[in-house]
Amino acid sequence: GSDVPALQIGAPVLMEGRGERVRRIVPPGEHPAPMWLVAVFPDYRVSTPEAYAAWDAAAASGAASRPASLDTRTGLWEDCARSVRDGDVRACAASLSNDLQNVVSKLHPPTERFCLALRRGGALKSILTGSGSAVFGLAQSREAAEAAKRSLGGEIRSKVLATLPDGVMAAHGPLVP
């Protein structure tokens, strides 16, 4: 449900808190160039409460620390916003992170294998979406995204996607292996 306010703005946004604070990262009327990616849809589900419980447990054991929010990480969100505004896919890839990825990969080892496969296939960076189970790889171009998808093999559900000018991701047509 936290995605709904972002979708109503119709532009790339920065969401803070639990998604209740939303602000544009491009001026009204400006539309960044599309970025290409491959989304992978594993055949397992990840429980969001289980993922956060594992994250809390890792922090309590000292195996992980609860990271600061994006707005307190020096320059990270500004770098990401700038890369989207400028259409700089390499800089965008460099700024991507998901603090749940390590714990979800421990709960569901195929998660990390999918991320590695996307990078080996040519994606600039690959990460978990939200608390999972889907992962995506950001690619330099449509051709690179198609190559990364082909490298996964035909039995893995995946889709080549592009960001739209209004900031919304598009998945046209049915997902097929």
PDB file of C-alpha atoms in Angstrom:
ATOM      1  CA  GLY A   1       0.000   0.000   0.000  1.00  0.00           C
ATOM      2  CA  SER A   2       2.931   2.373   0.485  1.00  0.00           C
ATOM      3  CA  ASP A   3       3.460   2.466  -3.282  1.00  0.00           C
ATOM      4  CA  VAL A   4       0.074   4.114  -3.945  1.00  0.00           C
ATOM      5  CA  PRO A   5       1.101   7.693  -3.001  1.00  0.00           C
ATOM      6  CA  ALA A   6       4.139   7.436  -5.286  1.00  0.00           C
ATOM      7  CA  LEU A   7       2.007   6.224  -8.171  1.00  0.00           C
ATOM      8  CA  GLN A   8      -0.387   9.139  -7.721  1.00  0.00           C
ATOM      9  CA  ILE A   9       2.427  11.656  -8.196  1.00  0.00           C
ATOM     10  CA  GLY A  10       3.280  10.170 -11.583  1.00  0.00           C
ATOM     11  CA  ALA A  11       6.993  10.901 -11.442  1.00  0.00           C
ATOM     12  CA  PRO A  12      10.119   9.393  -9.923  1.00  0.00           C
ATOM     13  CA  VAL A  13       9.963  10.042  -6.183  1.00  0.00           C
ATOM     14  CA  LEU A  14      11.838   9.605  -2.939  1.00  0.00           C
ATOM     15  CA  MET A  15       9.742   7.815  -0.309  1.00  0.00           C
ATOM     16  CA  GLU A  16      10.663   8.108   3.342  1.00  0.00           C
ATOM     17  CA  GLY A  17       9.370   6.713   6.607  1.00  0.00           C
ATOM     18  CA  ARG A  18       7.011   3.860   5.892  1.00  0.00           C
ATOM     19  CA  GLY A  19       6.147   5.427   2.573  1.00  0.00           C
ATOM     20  CA  GLU A  20       4.017   8.236   3.969  1.00  0.00           C
ATOM     21  CA  ARG A  21       6.493  10.984   3.021  1.00  0.00           C
ATOM     22  CA  VAL A  22       6.818  11.282  -0.729  1.00  0.00           C
ATOM     23  CA  ARG A  23       8.607  13.911  -2.777  1.00  0.00           C
ATOM     24  CA  ARG A  24       9.439  14.286  -6.438  1.00  0.00           C
ATOM     25  CA  ILE A  25      13.036  13.935  -7.545  1.00  0.00           C
ATOM     26  CA  VAL A  26      12.475  15.531 -10.946  1.00  0.00           C
ATOM     27  CA  PRO A  27      10.831  18.886 -11.611  1.00  0.00           C
ATOM     28  CA  PRO A  28       7.218  18.821 -12.857  1.00  0.00           C
ATOM     29  CA  GLY A  29       7.094  18.337 -16.611  1.00  0.00           C
ATOM     30  CA  GLU A  30      10.546  16.742 -16.838  1.00  0.00           C
ATOM     31  CA  HIS A  31      10.834  13.056 -17.653  1.00  0.00           C
ATOM     32  CA  PRO A  32      14.079  11.128 -17.243  1.00  0.00           C
ATOM     33  CA  ALA A  33      15.306   8.703 -19.876  1.00  0.00           C
ATOM     34  CA  PRO A  34      14.119   5.120 -19.400  1.00  0.00           C
ATOM     35  CA  MET A  35      16.353   2.620 -17.639  1.00  0.00           C
ATOM     36  CA  TRP A  36      16.312  -1.064 -18.550  1.00  0.00           C
ATOM     37  CA  LEU A  37      16.166  -3.929 -16.110  1.00  0.00           C
ATOM     38  CA  VAL A  38      15.387  -7.598 -15.754  1.00  0.00           C
ATOM     39  CA  ALA A  39      12.996  -8.669 -13.022  1.00  0.00           C
ATOM     40  CA  VAL A  40      13.171 -12.255 -11.762  1.00  0.00           C
ATOM     41  CA  PHE A  41      10.135 -13.798 -10.094  1.00  0.00           C
ATOM     42  CA  PRO A  42      11.170 -16.818  -8.005  1.00  0.00           C
ATOM     43  CA  ASP A  43       8.750 -19.660  -7.339  1.00  0.00           C
ATOM     44  CA  TYR A  44       8.827 -19.009  -3.580  1.00  0.00           C
ATOM     45  CA  ARG A  45       7.400 -16.272  -1.395  1.00  0.00           C
ATOM     46  CA  VAL A  46       9.182 -14.297   1.307  1.00  0.00           C
ATOM     47  CA  SER A  47       7.264 -13.366   4.433  1.00  0.00           C
ATOM     48  CA  THR A  48       7.893  -9.677   5.170  1.00  0.00           C
ATOM     49  CA  PRO A  49       7.512 -10.181   8.949  1.00  0.00           C
ATOM     50  CA  GLU A  50       9.949 -13.119   8.767  1.00  0.00           C
ATOM     51  CA  ALA A  51      12.473 -11.029   6.805  1.00  0.00           C
ATOM     52  CA  TYR A  52      12.338  -8.169   9.318  1.00  0.00           C
ATOM     53  CA  ALA A  53      12.503 -10.601  12.261  1.00  0.00           C
ATOM     54  CA  ALA A  54      15.653 -12.140  10.743  1.00  0.00           C
ATOM     55  CA  TRP A  55      17.084  -8.636  10.269  1.00  0.00           C
ATOM     56  CA  ASP A  56      16.355  -7.766  13.910  1.00  0.00           C
ATOM     57  CA  ALA A  57      17.873 -11.079  15.068  1.00  0.00           C
ATOM     58  CA  ALA A  58      21.030 -10.474  13.028  1.00  0.00           C
ATOM     59  CA  ALA A  59      21.330  -6.985  14.546  1.00  0.00           C
ATOM     60  CA  ALA A  60      20.787  -8.341  18.076  1.00  0.00           C
ATOM     61  CA  SER A  61      23.497 -10.985  17.577  1.00  0.00           C
ATOM     62  CA  GLY A  62      25.951  -8.444  16.201  1.00  0.00           C
ATOM     63  CA  ALA A  63      25.944 -10.148  12.784  1.00  0.00           C
ATOM     64  CA  ALA A  64      24.355  -7.056  11.253  1.00  0.00           C
ATOM     65  CA  SER A  65      23.544  -3.571  12.315  1.00  0.00           C
ATOM     66  CA  ARG A  66      20.339  -1.748  11.677  1.00  0.00           C
ATOM     67  CA  PRO A  67      21.436   0.791   9.099  1.00  0.00           C
ATOM     68  CA  ALA A  68      20.581   4.446   9.130  1.00  0.00           C
ATOM     69  CA  SER A  69      17.820   5.573   6.820  1.00  0.00           C
ATOM     70  CA  LEU A  70      18.714   6.798   3.348  1.00  0.00           C
ATOM     71  CA  ASP A  71      18.323  10.429   4.322  1.00  0.00           C
ATOM     72  CA  THR A  72      21.085  10.090   6.931  1.00  0.00           C
ATOM     73  CA  ARG A  73      23.536   8.194   4.722  1.00  0.00           C
ATOM     74  CA  THR A  74      25.799  10.897   3.456  1.00  0.00           C
ATOM     75  CA  GLY A  75      24.868  11.728  -0.103  1.00  0.00           C
ATOM     76  CA  LEU A  76      23.363   8.341  -1.037  1.00  0.00           C
ATOM     77  CA  TRP A  77      19.844   9.433  -1.842  1.00  0.00           C
ATOM     78  CA  GLU A  78      21.081  12.619  -3.499  1.00  0.00           C
ATOM     79  CA  ASP A  79      23.372  10.519  -5.715  1.00  0.00           C
ATOM     80  CA  CYS A  80      20.515   8.190  -6.595  1.00  0.00           C
ATOM     81  CA  ALA A  81      18.099  11.058  -7.339  1.00  0.00           C
ATOM     82  CA  ARG A  82      20.701  12.834  -9.471  1.00  0.00           C
ATOM     83  CA  SER A  83      21.412   9.662 -11.447  1.00  0.00           C
ATOM     84  CA  VAL A  84      17.692   9.229 -12.195  1.00  0.00           C
ATOM     85  CA  ARG A  85      17.312  12.895 -13.218  1.00  0.00           C
ATOM     86  CA  ASP A  86      20.396  12.653 -15.447  1.00  0.00           C
ATOM     87  CA  GLY A  87      19.537   9.229 -16.887  1.00  0.00           C
ATOM     88  CA  ASP A  88      22.916   7.957 -15.662  1.00  0.00           C
ATOM     89  CA  VAL A  89      22.290   4.235 -15.329  1.00  0.00           C
ATOM     90  CA  ARG A  90      25.807   3.442 -14.068  1.00  0.00           C
ATOM     91  CA  ALA A  91      25.542   5.977 -11.241  1.00  0.00           C
ATOM     92  CA  CYS A  92      22.058   4.716 -10.449  1.00  0.00           C
ATOM     93  CA  ALA A  93      23.348   1.141 -10.222  1.00  0.00           C
ATOM     94  CA  ALA A  94      26.140   2.272  -7.905  1.00  0.00           C
ATOM     95  CA  SER A  95      23.635   3.847  -5.526  1.00  0.00           C
ATOM     96  CA  LEU A  96      21.244   0.884  -5.290  1.00  0.00           C
ATOM     97  CA  SER A  97      21.048  -1.080  -2.058  1.00  0.00           C
ATOM     98  CA  ASN A  98      18.610  -3.150  -0.056  1.00  0.00           C
ATOM     99  CA  ASP A  99      19.396  -3.729   3.604  1.00  0.00           C
ATOM    100  CA  LEU A 100      17.216  -6.856   3.727  1.00  0.00           C
ATOM    101  CA  GLN A 101      19.087  -8.669   0.946  1.00  0.00           C
ATOM    102  CA  ASN A 102      21.617 -10.463   3.151  1.00  0.00           C
ATOM    103  CA  VAL A 103      19.082 -11.837   5.609  1.00  0.00           C
ATOM    104  CA  VAL A 104      16.605 -12.811   2.877  1.00  0.00           C
ATOM    105  CA  SER A 105      19.431 -14.537   0.977  1.00  0.00           C
ATOM    106  CA  LYS A 106      20.172 -16.574   4.109  1.00  0.00           C
ATOM    107  CA  LEU A 107      16.498 -17.518   4.466  1.00  0.00           C
ATOM    108  CA  HIS A 108      16.166 -18.243   0.729  1.00  0.00           C
ATOM    109  CA  PRO A 109      19.594 -18.987  -0.854  1.00  0.00           C
ATOM    110  CA  PRO A 110      18.277 -18.865  -4.446  1.00  0.00           C
ATOM    111  CA  THR A 111      17.829 -15.102  -3.949  1.00  0.00           C
ATOM    112  CA  GLU A 112      21.567 -14.489  -4.059  1.00  0.00           C
ATOM    113  CA  ARG A 113      22.030 -17.013  -6.869  1.00  0.00           C
ATOM    114  CA  PHE A 114      19.544 -15.057  -9.016  1.00  0.00           C
ATOM    115  CA  CYS A 115      21.362 -11.800  -8.250  1.00  0.00           C
ATOM    116  CA  LEU A 116      24.716 -13.352  -9.170  1.00  0.00           C
ATOM    117  CA  ALA A 117      23.292 -14.835 -12.371  1.00  0.00           C
ATOM    118  CA  LEU A 118      21.973 -11.428 -13.436  1.00  0.00           C
ATOM    119  CA  ARG A 119      25.364  -9.797 -12.848  1.00  0.00           C
ATOM    120  CA  ARG A 120      27.175 -12.580 -14.692  1.00  0.00           C
ATOM    121  CA  GLY A 121      24.689 -12.074 -17.531  1.00  0.00           C
ATOM    122  CA  GLY A 122      25.595  -8.407 -17.850  1.00  0.00           C
ATOM    123  CA  ALA A 123      23.465  -6.492 -15.344  1.00  0.00           C
ATOM    124  CA  LEU A 124      25.342  -3.581 -13.760  1.00  0.00           C
ATOM    125  CA  LYS A 125      23.822  -4.336 -10.355  1.00  0.00           C
ATOM    126  CA  SER A 126      21.179  -6.694  -9.033  1.00  0.00           C
ATOM    127  CA  ILE A 127      19.254  -6.499  -5.795  1.00  0.00           C
ATOM    128  CA  LEU A 128      16.250  -7.798  -3.923  1.00  0.00           C
ATOM    129  CA  THR A 129      13.010  -5.846  -4.368  1.00  0.00           C
ATOM    130  CA  GLY A 130      11.570  -4.786  -1.021  1.00  0.00           C
ATOM    131  CA  SER A 131      11.522  -7.828   1.234  1.00  0.00           C
ATOM    132  CA  GLY A 132      11.426 -10.164  -1.774  1.00  0.00           C
ATOM    133  CA  SER A 133      11.057 -12.554  -3.321  1.00  0.00           C
ATOM    134  CA  ALA A 134      11.603 -10.811  -6.658  1.00  0.00           C
ATOM    135  CA  VAL A 135      15.026  -9.488  -7.600  1.00  0.00           C
ATOM    136  CA  PHE A 136      16.032  -7.218 -10.438  1.00  0.00           C
ATOM    137  CA  GLY A 137      19.138  -6.384 -12.389  1.00  0.00           C
ATOM    138  CA  LEU A 138      19.711  -2.893 -13.765  1.00  0.00           C
ATOM    139  CA  ALA A 139      21.255  -2.963 -17.244  1.00  0.00           C
ATOM    140  CA  GLN A 140      23.079  -0.426 -19.407  1.00  0.00           C
ATOM    141  CA  SER A 141      20.670  -0.892 -22.325  1.00  0.00           C
ATOM    142  CA  ARG A 142      17.757  -2.933 -23.592  1.00  0.00           C
ATOM    143  CA  GLU A 143      20.204  -5.246 -25.354  1.00  0.00           C
ATOM    144  CA  ALA A 144      22.143  -5.805 -22.125  1.00  0.00           C
ATOM    145  CA  ALA A 145      18.892  -6.499 -20.264  1.00  0.00           C
ATOM    146  CA  GLU A 146      17.851  -9.030 -22.928  1.00  0.00           C
ATOM    147  CA  ALA A 147      21.274 -10.716 -22.641  1.00  0.00           C
ATOM    148  CA  ALA A 148      20.976 -10.897 -18.837  1.00  0.00           C
ATOM    149  CA  LYS A 149      17.511 -12.450 -19.181  1.00  0.00           C
ATOM    150  CA  ARG A 150      18.786 -15.038 -21.675  1.00  0.00           C
ATOM    151  CA  SER A 151      21.615 -15.937 -19.307  1.00  0.00           C
ATOM    152  CA  LEU A 152      19.079 -17.034 -16.679  1.00  0.00           C
ATOM    153  CA  GLY A 153      17.807 -19.893 -18.805  1.00  0.00           C
ATOM    154  CA  GLY A 154      14.266 -20.559 -19.912  1.00  0.00           C
ATOM    155  CA  GLU A 155      12.906 -22.131 -16.720  1.00  0.00           C
ATOM    156  CA  ILE A 156      13.193 -18.998 -14.557  1.00  0.00           C
ATOM    157  CA  ARG A 157      10.282 -16.548 -14.707  1.00  0.00           C
ATOM    158  CA  SER A 158      11.713 -13.190 -15.681  1.00  0.00           C
ATOM    159  CA  LYS A 159      10.795 -10.110 -17.668  1.00  0.00           C
ATOM    160  CA  VAL A 160      12.735  -7.303 -19.351  1.00  0.00           C
ATOM    161  CA  LEU A 161      11.273  -3.980 -18.247  1.00  0.00           C
ATOM    162  CA  ALA A 162      11.911  -0.283 -18.678  1.00  0.00           C
ATOM    163  CA  THR A 163      11.082   2.570 -16.375  1.00  0.00           C
ATOM    164  CA  LEU A 164       8.438   4.837 -17.818  1.00  0.00           C
ATOM    165  CA  PRO A 165       8.688   8.615 -18.034  1.00  0.00           C
ATOM    166  CA  ASP A 166       6.230   8.955 -15.161  1.00  0.00           C
ATOM    167  CA  GLY A 167       8.468   6.913 -12.856  1.00  0.00           C
ATOM    168  CA  VAL A 168       6.315   3.779 -12.838  1.00  0.00           C
ATOM    169  CA  MET A 169       7.746   0.386 -13.759  1.00  0.00           C
ATOM    170  CA  ALA A 170       5.909  -1.426 -16.520  1.00  0.00           C
ATOM    171  CA  ALA A 171       5.360  -5.121 -17.045  1.00  0.00           C
ATOM    172  CA  HIS A 172       3.464  -5.499 -20.316  1.00  0.00           C
ATOM    173  CA  GLY A 173       1.888  -8.826 -21.049  1.00  0.00           C
ATOM    174  CA  PRO A 174       1.941 -12.093 -19.108  1.00  0.00           C
ATOM    175  CA  LEU A 175       5.028 -13.328 -17.313  1.00  0.00           C
ATOM    176  CA  VAL A 176       6.409 -16.344 -19.090  1.00  0.00           C
ATOM    177  CA  PRO A 177       9.405 -18.540 -18.300  1.00  0.00           C
TER     178      PRO A 177
END
